[in-house]
Coordinates of C-alpha atoms and ligand atoms in Angstrom, one line a residue:
M1 CA -4.7 -14.7 30.7
E2 CA -5.8 -13.0 33.9
V3 CA -8.2 -10.4 32.4
T4 CA -8.2 -7.8 35.2
T5 CA -4.4 -7.8 35.6
K6 CA -4.0 -7.5 31.9
I7 CA -6.4 -4.5 31.7
D8 CA -4.5 -2.9 34.7
A9 CA -1.3 -3.3 32.8
V10 CA -2.7 -1.7 29.7
L11 CA -4.2 1.2 31.7
K12 CA -0.8 1.8 33.3
G13 CA 0.8 1.7 29.9
L14 CA -1.7 4.2 28.6
K15 CA -1.0 6.5 31.5
R16 CA 2.7 6.5 30.6
I17 CA 1.8 8.0 27.2
G18 CA -0.6 10.5 28.8
I19 CA -4.0 8.8 28.3
K20 CA -5.9 8.6 31.6
N21 CA -9.1 7.0 30.6
G22 CA -10.5 4.3 32.8
N23 CA -13.0 3.1 30.3
I24 CA -11.2 1.2 27.7
H25 CA -12.4 -1.5 25.4
Y26 CA -9.4 -3.8 25.1
Q27 CA -8.9 -6.3 22.4
L28 CA -12.6 -6.7 21.4
S29 CA -13.7 -9.3 18.9
P30 CA -14.8 -8.2 15.5
D31 CA -18.4 -9.1 16.5
E32 CA -18.3 -6.8 19.5
L33 CA -16.8 -3.9 17.5
V34 CA -19.4 -4.3 14.8
E35 CA -22.2 -4.3 17.4
Q36 CA -20.8 -1.2 19.1
T37 CA -20.5 0.6 15.8
L38 CA -24.1 -0.2 14.9
L39 CA -25.3 0.9 18.4
R40 CA -23.5 4.2 18.0
G41 CA -25.1 4.8 14.7
E42 CA -21.8 4.9 13.0
G43 CA -22.4 2.1 10.5
V44 CA -24.8 -0.3 8.9
L45 CA -24.6 -3.9 7.6
N46 CA -24.8 -4.7 3.9
D47 CA -26.8 -7.7 2.7
T48 CA -23.8 -10.0 3.1
G49 CA -23.3 -8.9 6.7
A50 CA -20.2 -6.7 6.3
L51 CA -19.9 -3.4 8.3
C52 CA -20.2 -0.3 6.1
I53 CA -19.0 3.1 7.5
N54 CA -18.1 6.5 6.2
T55 CA -14.7 7.9 7.0
G56 CA -15.9 11.5 6.9
E57 CA -14.2 14.4 5.2
F58 CA -11.2 12.3 4.2
T59 CA -11.7 9.3 1.9
G60 CA -8.0 8.9 1.1
R61 CA -4.6 9.6 2.5
S62 CA -3.4 13.2 2.9
P63 CA 0.3 13.1 2.0
K64 CA 0.8 16.8 2.5
D65 CA -0.3 16.5 6.2
K66 CA 2.1 13.6 7.0
F67 CA 5.1 14.7 9.1
I68 CA 8.2 13.1 10.5
V69 CA 9.7 14.6 13.6
K70 CA 13.1 16.0 12.8
D71 CA 15.3 15.2 15.7
E72 CA 18.7 13.8 16.5
R73 CA 17.7 10.4 15.2
T74 CA 16.2 11.5 11.9
A75 CA 17.9 14.7 11.0
N76 CA 20.7 13.1 9.0
T77 CA 19.0 9.8 8.1
V78 CA 15.7 10.8 6.6
D79 CA 15.7 12.0 3.0
W80 CA 13.9 15.3 3.7
G81 CA 11.8 17.1 1.1
G82 CA 9.1 15.7 -1.2
F83 CA 6.9 13.5 0.9
N84 CA 9.1 13.6 4.0
I85 CA 8.0 16.7 5.7
P86 CA 9.8 17.7 8.9
I87 CA 8.1 18.9 12.0
A88 CA 9.9 20.1 15.2
E89 CA 9.7 17.9 18.3
N90 CA 8.0 20.5 20.5
Y91 CA 5.0 20.4 18.2
F92 CA 4.9 16.7 18.4
I93 CA 5.1 16.7 22.2
N94 CA 2.5 19.4 22.4
L95 CA 0.1 17.6 20.1
K96 CA 0.6 14.3 21.8
A97 CA -0.4 16.0 25.1
K98 CA -3.5 17.5 23.5
L99 CA -4.5 14.4 21.7
S100 CA -4.0 12.3 24.9
T101 CA -6.0 14.8 27.0
F102 CA -8.7 14.6 24.3
L103 CA -8.9 10.8 24.5
S104 CA -8.7 10.9 28.3
H105 CA -12.0 12.9 28.4
K106 CA -13.8 10.6 25.9
Q107 CA -16.5 8.4 27.5
E108 CA -14.7 5.3 26.1
V109 CA -11.7 4.5 23.9
W110 CA -10.7 1.3 22.0
V111 CA -7.4 -0.2 22.5
R112 CA -5.8 -3.1 20.6
D113 CA -2.5 -4.9 20.7
A114 CA -1.3 -6.2 17.3
Y115 CA 1.9 -6.6 15.4
A116 CA 3.5 -6.1 12.1
C117 CA 5.9 -8.5 10.2
A118 CA 4.9 -12.1 9.8
D119 CA 8.6 -13.1 10.1
E120 CA 9.1 -13.6 13.8
R121 CA 12.6 -12.2 13.6
Y122 CA 11.3 -8.8 12.7
K123 CA 8.0 -8.7 14.6
L124 CA 7.1 -5.2 15.7
N125 CA 4.5 -4.9 18.5
I126 CA 1.9 -2.2 18.0
R127 CA -0.6 -0.8 20.5
V128 CA -3.4 1.3 18.9
I129 CA -5.7 3.7 20.7
N130 CA -8.8 4.6 18.7
E131 CA -11.6 7.1 19.3
N132 CA -14.1 4.7 17.7
P133 CA -14.8 1.0 17.3
W134 CA -14.7 0.8 13.5
S135 CA -11.1 2.2 13.4
N136 CA -10.2 -0.5 15.9
L137 CA -11.8 -3.1 13.6
F138 CA -9.7 -1.9 10.8
C139 CA -6.6 -2.5 12.9
Y140 CA -7.9 -6.0 13.8
N141 CA -8.3 -6.7 10.0
M142 CA -5.1 -5.2 8.8
F143 CA -2.4 -5.8 11.4
L144 CA -1.3 -9.2 12.5
R145 CA -3.3 -10.7 15.4
P146 CA -1.4 -12.0 18.4
K147 CA -2.4 -15.3 19.9
E148 CA -4.2 -15.1 23.2
E149 CA -1.2 -16.5 25.1
D150 CA 1.1 -13.9 23.5
L151 CA -1.0 -11.0 24.9
E152 CA 0.0 -11.7 28.5
D153 CA 3.5 -10.3 28.2
F154 CA 2.9 -8.2 25.2
V155 CA 5.0 -5.0 25.3
P156 CA 4.3 -2.5 22.7
D157 CA 7.2 -1.3 20.6
W158 CA 5.2 1.4 18.9
H159 CA 1.9 3.2 19.6
I160 CA -0.7 4.7 17.2
I161 CA -2.9 7.3 18.8
Q162 CA -5.8 8.0 16.5
A163 CA -8.8 10.4 16.9
P164 CA -10.6 11.4 13.7
S165 CA -12.6 14.2 15.5
F166 CA -9.6 15.8 17.1
L167 CA -8.6 18.9 15.2
A168 CA -5.2 20.5 15.3
D169 CA -4.9 24.3 15.2
P170 CA -2.4 25.1 12.5
A171 CA -1.6 28.4 14.1
T172 CA -0.1 26.8 17.2
D173 CA 0.4 23.2 16.3
G174 CA 2.8 23.4 13.4
T175 CA 0.5 21.5 11.1
R176 CA -0.8 22.6 7.7
Q177 CA -4.4 22.0 8.4
N178 CA -6.6 20.5 11.1
N179 CA -5.7 17.0 10.1
F180 CA -2.3 15.4 10.6
S181 CA -0.3 12.2 10.8
I182 CA 3.0 12.6 12.7
V183 CA 5.6 10.0 13.2
S184 CA 8.3 10.2 15.9
F185 CA 11.0 7.6 15.7
T186 CA 12.3 8.7 19.0
H187 CA 9.1 8.4 20.9
K188 CA 7.9 5.5 18.7
I189 CA 4.5 7.0 18.4
I190 CA 2.3 7.9 15.4
L191 CA -0.3 10.6 16.1
I192 CA -3.3 10.8 13.7
G193 CA -6.0 13.4 14.0
G194 CA -8.6 15.2 12.0
T195 CA -9.0 12.4 9.5
G196 CA -11.0 9.1 9.8
Y197 CA -9.3 7.6 6.7
T198 CA -8.2 4.3 8.1
G199 CA -5.5 3.8 5.5
E200 CA -3.4 6.5 7.4
M201 CA -2.8 3.9 10.2
K202 CA -1.6 1.1 7.9
K203 CA 0.6 3.4 5.8
G204 CA 1.9 5.0 9.0
I205 CA 3.3 1.6 10.1
F206 CA 4.5 0.9 6.6
T207 CA 6.4 4.2 6.7
I208 CA 8.2 3.3 9.9
L209 CA 9.1 -0.2 8.7
N210 CA 10.5 1.4 5.5
Y211 CA 13.0 3.1 7.8
I212 CA 13.6 0.5 10.5
L213 CA 14.0 -2.6 8.3
P214 CA 16.4 -1.3 5.6
Y215 CA 18.3 1.1 7.8
E216 CA 18.7 -0.9 11.0
K217 CA 18.2 -4.5 9.9
Q218 CA 19.4 -4.6 6.3
I219 CA 16.1 -6.0 5.1
L220 CA 14.6 -4.6 1.9
S221 CA 11.1 -3.3 2.5
M222 CA 8.8 -3.1 -0.6
H223 CA 5.5 -1.6 -1.7
C224 CA 4.3 -4.7 -3.4
S225 CA 2.0 -7.7 -3.3
A226 CA 3.2 -11.2 -3.3
N227 CA 2.0 -14.8 -3.9
I228 CA 3.4 -18.3 -4.1
G229 CA 2.9 -20.9 -6.9
N230 CA 2.4 -24.7 -6.4
E231 CA 6.1 -25.2 -6.9
G232 CA 6.8 -22.8 -4.0
D233 CA 7.9 -20.1 -6.5
V234 CA 7.3 -16.6 -5.2
A235 CA 6.2 -13.6 -7.3
V236 CA 6.2 -10.0 -6.2
F237 CA 4.2 -7.2 -7.8
F238 CA 5.4 -3.7 -7.3
G239 CA 3.1 -0.8 -8.3
L240 CA 1.6 2.5 -7.3
S241 CA -2.0 2.9 -6.2
G242 CA -4.5 1.5 -8.6
T243 CA -2.0 -0.4 -10.8
G244 CA -3.3 -3.9 -9.7
K245 CA -1.3 -5.1 -6.7
T246 CA -4.3 -6.3 -4.8
T247 CA -6.3 -7.4 -7.8
L248 CA -3.6 -9.4 -9.5
S249 CA -2.1 -11.1 -6.4
A250 CA -5.5 -12.6 -5.7
D251 CA -5.0 -15.7 -8.0
P252 CA -6.9 -18.9 -7.4
E253 CA -3.9 -20.9 -8.6
R254 CA -1.5 -19.3 -6.2
K255 CA -1.3 -18.7 -2.4
L256 CA -1.6 -15.1 -1.3
I257 CA 1.2 -13.8 0.9
G258 CA -0.1 -10.3 1.0
D259 CA -1.4 -7.4 -1.1
D260 CA 0.6 -4.3 -0.3
E261 CA 3.7 -4.4 2.1
H262 CA 6.5 -6.9 2.2
G263 CA 10.0 -7.5 3.4
W264 CA 12.7 -9.4 1.5
T265 CA 15.3 -11.1 3.7
D266 CA 18.2 -13.4 2.8
N267 CA 15.9 -16.4 2.6
S268 CA 12.3 -15.1 2.6
V269 CA 9.6 -12.7 1.5
F270 CA 7.2 -11.9 4.3
N271 CA 4.1 -9.8 4.7
F272 CA 4.1 -6.9 7.1
E273 CA 0.3 -7.0 7.5
G274 CA -2.4 -9.4 8.4
G275 CA -5.1 -8.3 6.0
C276 CA -5.9 -6.8 2.6
Y277 CA -7.3 -3.4 1.8
A278 CA -9.0 -3.8 -1.6
K279 CA -10.6 -1.2 -3.9
C280 CA -14.3 -1.8 -4.4
I281 CA -15.0 0.5 -7.4
D282 CA -16.7 -1.6 -10.1
L283 CA -15.9 -4.8 -8.2
S284 CA -17.7 -7.8 -9.6
A285 CA -18.0 -11.5 -8.6
E286 CA -17.1 -12.5 -12.2
K287 CA -13.8 -10.6 -12.5
E288 CA -12.6 -10.6 -8.9
P289 CA -14.3 -13.5 -7.1
E290 CA -11.8 -13.7 -4.2
I291 CA -12.2 -10.1 -3.2
F292 CA -15.9 -10.1 -3.9
N293 CA -16.4 -13.1 -1.6
A294 CA -14.4 -11.5 1.2
I295 CA -17.2 -9.0 1.7
K296 CA -18.8 -10.9 4.6
P297 CA -19.2 -10.5 8.4
G298 CA -16.0 -9.0 9.8
A299 CA -15.1 -7.1 6.6
L300 CA -15.1 -3.3 6.9
L301 CA -16.4 -1.3 3.9
E302 CA -15.6 2.4 3.5
N303 CA -17.5 5.0 1.8
I304 CA -19.7 2.7 -0.4
V305 CA -23.3 3.5 -1.3
F306 CA -26.3 1.1 -1.5
L307 CA -28.6 0.7 -4.4
D308 CA -31.7 2.8 -3.6
G309 CA -33.9 1.3 -1.0
T310 CA -31.7 -1.7 -0.4
S311 CA -28.7 -2.8 1.5
T312 CA -27.0 -4.1 -1.7
I313 CA -23.8 -2.3 -2.5
D314 CA -23.8 -0.3 -5.7
F315 CA -20.2 -1.0 -6.7
A316 CA -20.3 1.5 -9.6
N317 CA -21.3 4.4 -7.3
K318 CA -18.6 7.0 -6.9
S319 CA -20.7 9.7 -5.3
I320 CA -18.7 9.7 -2.0
T321 CA -15.4 8.8 -3.6
E322 CA -13.8 6.6 -6.3
N323 CA -11.6 5.2 -3.5
T324 CA -14.2 2.9 -2.0
R325 CA -12.4 0.2 0.0
V326 CA -12.9 -2.9 2.0
S327 CA -10.5 -4.3 4.6
Y328 CA -10.5 -8.0 5.7
P329 CA -8.2 -10.4 7.4
L330 CA -6.0 -12.5 5.0
S331 CA -7.9 -15.6 6.0
F332 CA -10.9 -14.2 4.1
I333 CA -9.0 -15.1 0.9
S334 CA -9.5 -18.8 0.5
N335 CA -6.0 -19.6 -0.5
A336 CA -3.9 -17.4 1.7
A337 CA -0.5 -18.6 2.9
E338 CA -0.4 -19.1 6.6
P339 CA 1.9 -17.8 8.0
S340 CA 2.3 -15.2 5.3
I341 CA 5.9 -16.0 4.4
G342 CA 7.4 -17.4 1.2
G343 CA 10.8 -18.2 -0.2
L344 CA 12.9 -16.0 -2.4
P345 CA 11.2 -14.4 -5.4
K346 CA 11.6 -16.0 -8.8
N347 CA 9.7 -13.3 -10.7
I348 CA 9.2 -9.6 -10.1
F349 CA 6.4 -7.6 -11.9
F350 CA 6.4 -3.9 -12.1
L351 CA 2.8 -2.9 -12.6
T352 CA 2.0 0.4 -14.3
C353 CA -1.3 1.8 -15.3
D354 CA -0.2 3.7 -18.4
A355 CA -3.2 5.9 -19.3
Y356 CA -1.3 7.1 -22.4
G357 CA -1.6 3.5 -23.7
V358 CA 1.9 3.4 -25.1
L359 CA 3.8 0.9 -22.9
P360 CA 3.6 -2.8 -23.9
P361 CA 1.1 -4.9 -21.9
I362 CA 3.9 -7.2 -20.9
S363 CA 7.6 -7.0 -21.5
K364 CA 10.9 -8.4 -20.0
L365 CA 13.5 -6.1 -18.5
S366 CA 17.2 -6.5 -18.3
P367 CA 18.7 -5.9 -14.8
E368 CA 19.6 -2.4 -15.8
Q369 CA 16.2 -1.6 -17.3
A370 CA 14.7 -3.0 -14.1
M371 CA 16.8 -0.6 -12.0
Y372 CA 15.9 2.3 -14.3
Q373 CA 12.2 1.5 -14.0
F374 CA 12.3 0.9 -10.3
I375 CA 14.0 4.2 -9.7
S376 CA 11.5 5.9 -12.0
G377 CA 8.4 4.3 -10.6
Y378 CA 6.1 5.3 -13.4
T379 CA 2.3 5.2 -13.7
A380 CA -0.2 7.6 -15.2
K381 CA -3.3 8.9 -13.7
V382 CA -6.3 10.2 -15.4
A383 CA -6.4 13.8 -14.1
G384 CA -9.3 16.2 -14.5
T385 CA -8.5 19.7 -15.7
E386 CA -10.4 22.9 -14.9
A387 CA -12.3 22.7 -18.2
G388 CA -13.6 19.3 -17.1
V389 CA -11.5 17.6 -19.7
T390 CA -9.7 14.6 -18.4
E391 CA -6.4 13.5 -19.8
P392 CA -3.5 11.3 -18.6
K393 CA -0.8 12.7 -16.4
A394 CA 2.4 10.9 -15.8
T395 CA 3.4 10.2 -12.2
F396 CA 6.9 9.2 -11.2
S397 CA 7.0 7.9 -7.7
T398 CA 10.4 6.4 -7.0
C399 CA 10.6 2.7 -5.9
F400 CA 6.9 2.6 -6.7
G401 CA 6.2 4.1 -3.3
A402 CA 7.7 7.5 -2.7
P403 CA 5.0 8.7 -0.2
F404 CA 6.1 5.9 2.3
L405 CA 9.8 5.9 2.0
P406 CA 11.8 7.9 4.7
L407 CA 15.2 7.0 3.3
H408 CA 16.9 8.1 0.1
P409 CA 15.6 6.0 -2.8
G410 CA 19.1 4.9 -3.6
F411 CA 19.0 2.8 -0.4
Y412 CA 16.1 0.7 -1.6
A413 CA 17.2 0.6 -5.2
E414 CA 20.7 -0.6 -4.3
M415 CA 19.3 -3.4 -2.2
L416 CA 16.9 -4.5 -4.9
G417 CA 19.5 -4.4 -7.6
K418 CA 21.8 -6.6 -5.6
K419 CA 19.1 -9.1 -4.9
I420 CA 18.0 -9.3 -8.6
R421 CA 21.5 -10.0 -9.7
E422 CA 22.3 -12.4 -6.9
H423 CA 19.2 -14.5 -7.3
K424 CA 18.8 -14.1 -11.1
V425 CA 15.2 -12.9 -10.7
D426 CA 13.2 -12.4 -13.9
V427 CA 11.8 -8.9 -14.0
W428 CA 8.7 -8.1 -16.1
M429 CA 6.8 -4.8 -16.7
V430 CA 3.1 -5.1 -17.0
N431 CA 0.9 -2.3 -18.3
T432 CA -2.5 -2.7 -16.7
G433 CA -3.6 0.6 -18.3
W434 CA -4.8 1.6 -21.7
S435 CA -4.6 -0.2 -25.0
G436 CA -5.7 0.8 -28.5
G437 CA -5.1 4.5 -27.7
G438 CA -4.8 6.5 -24.6
Y439 CA -7.5 7.5 -22.2
G440 CA -10.6 8.7 -24.1
V441 CA -9.7 6.8 -27.3
G442 CA -8.6 3.3 -26.2
K443 CA -9.8 1.1 -23.4
R444 CA -8.2 -0.3 -20.3
M445 CA -6.6 -3.7 -20.8
K446 CA -9.0 -6.5 -20.1
L447 CA -8.2 -8.0 -16.7
A448 CA -8.5 -11.5 -18.1
Y449 CA -5.7 -10.7 -20.6
T450 CA -3.4 -9.2 -17.9
R451 CA -4.0 -12.2 -15.8
A452 CA -3.2 -14.5 -18.7
M453 CA 0.1 -12.7 -19.4
I454 CA 1.2 -12.9 -15.8
T455 CA 0.2 -16.6 -15.7
A456 CA 2.2 -17.2 -18.9
A457 CA 5.3 -15.5 -17.4
L458 CA 5.0 -17.4 -14.2
N459 CA 4.6 -20.8 -15.9
G460 CA 7.6 -20.2 -18.1
E461 CA 5.5 -20.1 -21.2
L462 CA 7.2 -16.9 -22.3
N463 CA 10.6 -18.5 -22.1
G464 CA 10.8 -20.0 -25.6
V465 CA 8.9 -17.4 -27.6
A466 CA 10.3 -14.7 -29.9
Y467 CA 10.8 -11.2 -28.5
E468 CA 11.4 -7.8 -30.1
A469 CA 12.9 -4.8 -28.3
N470 CA 10.5 -1.9 -28.0
P471 CA 12.2 0.9 -30.1
V472 CA 11.4 3.7 -27.6
F473 CA 11.5 2.0 -24.2
G474 CA 13.9 -0.8 -24.9
M475 CA 12.3 -3.7 -23.0
L476 CA 11.7 -7.0 -24.8
V477 CA 8.2 -7.6 -25.9
P478 CA 7.0 -11.2 -26.6
K479 CA 5.4 -11.8 -30.0
I480 CA 3.0 -14.4 -28.7
C481 CA 1.4 -15.3 -25.3
P482 CA -1.0 -18.1 -24.5
N483 CA -4.6 -17.0 -24.2
V484 CA -3.9 -13.5 -25.4
P485 CA -4.5 -12.2 -28.9
S486 CA -1.1 -11.6 -30.5
E487 CA -2.1 -8.3 -32.0
I488 CA -2.5 -6.6 -28.6
L489 CA 1.0 -7.5 -27.4
D490 CA 2.5 -4.6 -29.5
A491 CA 1.0 -1.4 -28.1
R492 CA 1.7 0.6 -31.3
N493 CA -0.2 -2.1 -33.3
T494 CA -3.4 -1.4 -31.3
W495 CA -3.4 2.3 -32.3
A496 CA -5.3 3.2 -35.4
D497 CA -3.2 6.4 -35.7
K498 CA 0.4 5.2 -35.7
A499 CA 1.8 8.8 -36.0
A500 CA -0.2 9.7 -32.9
Y501 CA 1.3 6.7 -31.1
D502 CA 4.8 7.8 -32.0
E503 CA 4.2 11.3 -30.7
V504 CA 2.7 10.2 -27.4
A505 CA 5.4 7.6 -26.8
N506 CA 8.1 10.1 -27.6
N507 CA 6.5 12.6 -25.2
L508 CA 6.4 10.0 -22.4
A509 CA 10.0 9.0 -23.1
K510 CA 10.9 12.7 -22.6
Q511 CA 9.1 12.8 -19.3
F512 CA 11.0 9.7 -18.2
V513 CA 14.3 11.3 -19.1
E514 CA 13.5 14.6 -17.4
N515 CA 12.4 12.9 -14.3
F516 CA 15.5 10.7 -14.2
E517 CA 17.9 13.7 -14.2
K518 CA 17.9 13.9 -10.4
Y519 CA 19.0 10.3 -10.0
K520 CA 21.7 10.2 -12.7
A521 CA 24.6 11.2 -10.4
G522 CA 24.0 8.2 -8.1
V523 CA 23.7 5.4 -10.6
S524 CA 25.9 3.4 -13.0
E525 CA 26.4 4.0 -16.7
G526 CA 24.5 0.8 -17.5
I527 CA 21.4 2.1 -15.7
I528 CA 21.6 5.5 -17.4
A529 CA 21.9 3.7 -20.7
A530 CA 18.6 1.9 -20.0
A531 CA 16.7 5.2 -20.5
P532 CA 14.0 5.4 -23.3
V533 CA 15.2 6.9 -26.6
V534 CA 13.9 10.4 -27.3
N535 CA 13.6 11.7 -30.8
G536 CA 13.9 15.5 -31.1
Ligands
ATP601 P1 -3.4 0.4 -3.7 O1 -1.9 0.6 -3.5 O2 -4.1 1.7 -3.7 O3 -4.0 -0.6 -2.8 P2 -3.4 -1.5 -5.9 O4 -2.1 -1.5 -6.7 O5 -3.6 -2.6 -4.9 O6 -3.6 -0.1 -5.3 P3 -5.8 -2.5 -7.0 O7 -6.6 -2.4 -5.8 O8 -5.4 -3.9 -7.4 O9 -4.5 -1.5 -7.0 O10 -6.6 -1.8 -8.2 C1 -6.6 -2.1 -9.6 C2 -8.0 -1.7 -10.1 O11 -8.0 -1.7 -11.5 C3 -9.0 -2.6 -9.7 O12 -10.2 -1.9 -9.4 C4 -9.2 -3.5 -10.9 O13 -10.5 -4.0 -11.0 C5 -9.0 -2.5 -12.0 N1 -8.5 -3.1 -13.3 C6 -9.1 -2.9 -14.5 N2 -8.3 -3.5 -15.5 C7 -7.3 -4.1 -14.9 C8 -6.2 -4.8 -15.4 N3 -6.0 -5.1 -16.7 N4 -5.2 -5.2 -14.5 C9 -5.3 -4.9 -13.2 N5 -6.4 -4.2 -12.7 C10 -7.3 -3.8 -13.5
MN602 MN1 -3.9 -2.6 -2.9

C-alpha cells in the first residue's frame, strides 16, 4: 500500500463529511495507540501489560440519549417508541457540522478502517474518527480488522464520528442532555458525543445491523454469543446484559465464534464483531481462565481500580462502577474460531439471571414456549430502592435485546420461530441467577454447575433422562444432570419456605402475563397458550 496516497484518500474522505484536520493518525497499531495514550496521561498499564483507562462520567450506555433520525427511510420502518427515539434530520445535520468542526480544530484525531460481519457476503465497512487514541484501540479490538491489502481500495459504508469531550446543547441541538448517540440511516453516520463509554460505538453498529440485515437482506440478527463443539455443532446463547453470554460462551471444550452479536443465515452463524467485551467484576483465574488470561498487552480495561500502591487489578472493586470491562481481539481467546463463522445452530440457550430464584436452573422449551420466552425476554435485576434496600426487579426486554432493535420485535421473532421449526433446534432456558431463595436469601447459581448443565445439554446427556413440567412456567425440567446435585434442579426444592416460593413464582408469572398483553394480538394461539399459569 502506498502510504501517502492512502492518507490523501482518507483526508479527502474526511473532508467530504466535514472533518478538515490534516493531522490524522490513520490505522495505528495497538502498540502505538497504547504508547500515545500513556504519553497523553490518559491511561496506565496494569502488571500484565494491559492498558487501563477511565471512560469518564459515563461508565455504561445511555439508552435515553440514543436517537434514530426520523426521515423518509425510517419513518415507516422503525418501530418508534421505547428505545427507538426519533430525532429530526435538521438536528442531525447541525450536530454533525458542529462535531466535525470540533474535530477539525483538534490538534490530532485518530482514524481507523474496520468492518463488521465475518461472513464476506454481509461485510459492512466502517470508518471511525475518534478524539482520542484509546477509543480507537477499542475499535481495533472490537471490530473486524481488514488485511493490509484490503485497505488500499477500502471504501467506508458507514462512519462513526466520536468525541467524548464534545457536549451538545439540549436547548438548540434537540438532545436530552449533553451526551448523545445519533444514527442516520440515510447519511450512514453514527454521531457520538459527551460520553467516553466505548460500548456506545459497538452497540451503535449492532443497532444498524439489526435494521439492515433482517430488513434488507432477510438475515436474522441476534443479541447472543455463539460457539462450536468438536463435532461442528453450533450453540447460541441469547441473554440480556449480565446473564452470562460472554462468560458461558468461553468454553475450553468449544471454539468461540463470538460473545455478543451474530447473524443467522440459511447456512451459517457468523459474528458481527472481531473481539469480546467482557465484564471484569469479581473476575478470577479459577472461574473464568479464558477471560482472565486475555488481560494482556493490547487489551483495554475500563474503569477498574488497582489494589493500593500496586498496579494489580482489584477485581472486586466497584468504586467507579460495577460495569468494569475489558475489550480484546477474539484471538486473545485461545480457542477462537477463525474466521468467526459456524454452521447452523443445533442448540439455543436463553440465559436469564432470575434474581427471584424461581425459574429452574435448566429446562427444555417447546417451540411455542421458546417463542413466548423470546418475545418476553425476561431477566431480573437487583435494583436499589430509596431506603437502600435492594430487591429484584423483573426486566422484560423483547428478543433479549430491545435497546438495540430498530424493527418491530415481531420481525425477529418470526424469523427465529421459522428457523427453530425448520432446523429442529433444541431450545433450553438456563437460569444463571438465584437458587435457594431470591436475592438476599439464596445465592447465585454456582458457575461450575451452570457450565455442567450446559455441557450436559450440548453432549446429549439430557436426552434420555426423566423430565417434569414446571407447574407454573410450563417448561420441562430434567430430574438428573451429570455433575450437578439433583436437588438443585427443581428450584422450589431449594427454598426452605415453599409457600414463599409459590407466592414469588406466582407473582413473576403475573408479570410475564401482564408484559405479554401487548404482543398477544400478533402471535398464534399456541404461543399465547405457552404463558405461565397464574393463580388468583
Ligand atoms: P453483556 O451483554 O452486558 O456483555 P453478558 O450476557 O455477556 O452481558 P457476562 O459478561 O457473561 O454477561 O456476565 C455474567 C456475569 O455473571 C459474570 O460476571 C459471571 O462471572 C457472573 N456469574 C456468576 N454466576 C454465574 C452463573 N451461574 N452463570 C453465568 N454467569 C455467572
Ligand atoms: Mn457480554
